[in-house]
Amino acid sequence: MAKLVSKTYGDALFELALEQDVMDELSKEVQAVSQALRENEELMKLMEHPKIVKEEKLQIMERIFKGRVSDNLTGFLELVVSKDRYSEIFEIFDFFMGRVREHKHIGVAKVTTAVELKDKQKKAVEKRLLATTDYKSFEMDYTVDAGLIGGMVIRIGDRVVDSSIKHKLEQMSRELMKIQL
């Protein structure tokens, strides 16, 4: 259900940005508002409190964001609050940002290695990904997992390329288990 809600509202916001040709501005505002909301737990608690009436919540949103972000985003936030979907605001924003990345051909790659990569190595990985995909640029997320022993695991969306030594050892182990003596 939550996925359907985030898709419905995220698509609506994306279509608005596309229709009014404000994709860059709106995506920057969405990132800023999302960060501000994540950093303010008290506001989240207030907005999700069942004893605070919807009209008060709408006034709070208007006071906080009116004049600081575009009328499009302020109106969207008020719509989300009026439809009692505020608890799903982050999922909606995440879906919207995913659509923006897709529209701009920006990939998101999560790269896990056994040791920290140097800047030159990171650039080489990104260059190779750009050469082997249809994306124009990448948002790279690097993490270290010593359990991989060596090699790397690259995730782009639902695709995974696992060239780690740990994975290769697991494959060999499975193959050896199949051998009958």
Short mmCIF file of C-alpha atoms in Angstrom, two decimals, residues 37 40 43-48 57 61 65 77 80-92:
data_model
loop_
_atom_site.label_atom_id
_atom_site.label_comp_id
_atom_site.label_asym_id
_atom_site.label_seq_id
_atom_site.Cartn_x
_atom_site.Cartn_y
_atom_site.Cartn_z
CA LEU A 37 12.27 17.21 7.93
CA ASN A 40 13.60 17.80 12.87
CA LEU A 43 8.11 18.33 13.69
CA MET A 44 7.58 14.74 12.53
CA LYS A 45 6.06 13.81 15.89
CA LEU A 46 3.86 16.90 15.80
CA MET A 47 2.64 16.23 12.25
CA GLU A 48 1.84 12.59 13.01
CA LYS A 57 -1.12 20.77 10.62
CA MET A 61 3.23 23.50 7.02
CA PHE A 65 7.49 26.54 4.06
CA LEU A 77 3.01 19.39 1.03
CA VAL A 80 -0.10 15.38 1.35
CA VAL A 81 -1.09 16.60 4.83
CA SER A 82 -4.75 17.12 3.88
CA LYS A 83 -4.92 13.53 2.54
CA ASP A 84 -3.34 12.16 5.77
CA ARG A 85 -0.26 10.88 3.92
CA TYR A 86 2.37 12.84 5.83
CA SER A 87 3.80 9.68 7.41
CA GLU A 88 4.83 8.59 3.90
CA ILE A 89 6.48 11.87 2.87
CA PHE A 90 10.00 10.41 2.73
CA GLU A 91 8.92 7.50 0.53
CA ILE A 92 7.13 9.98 -1.75
#
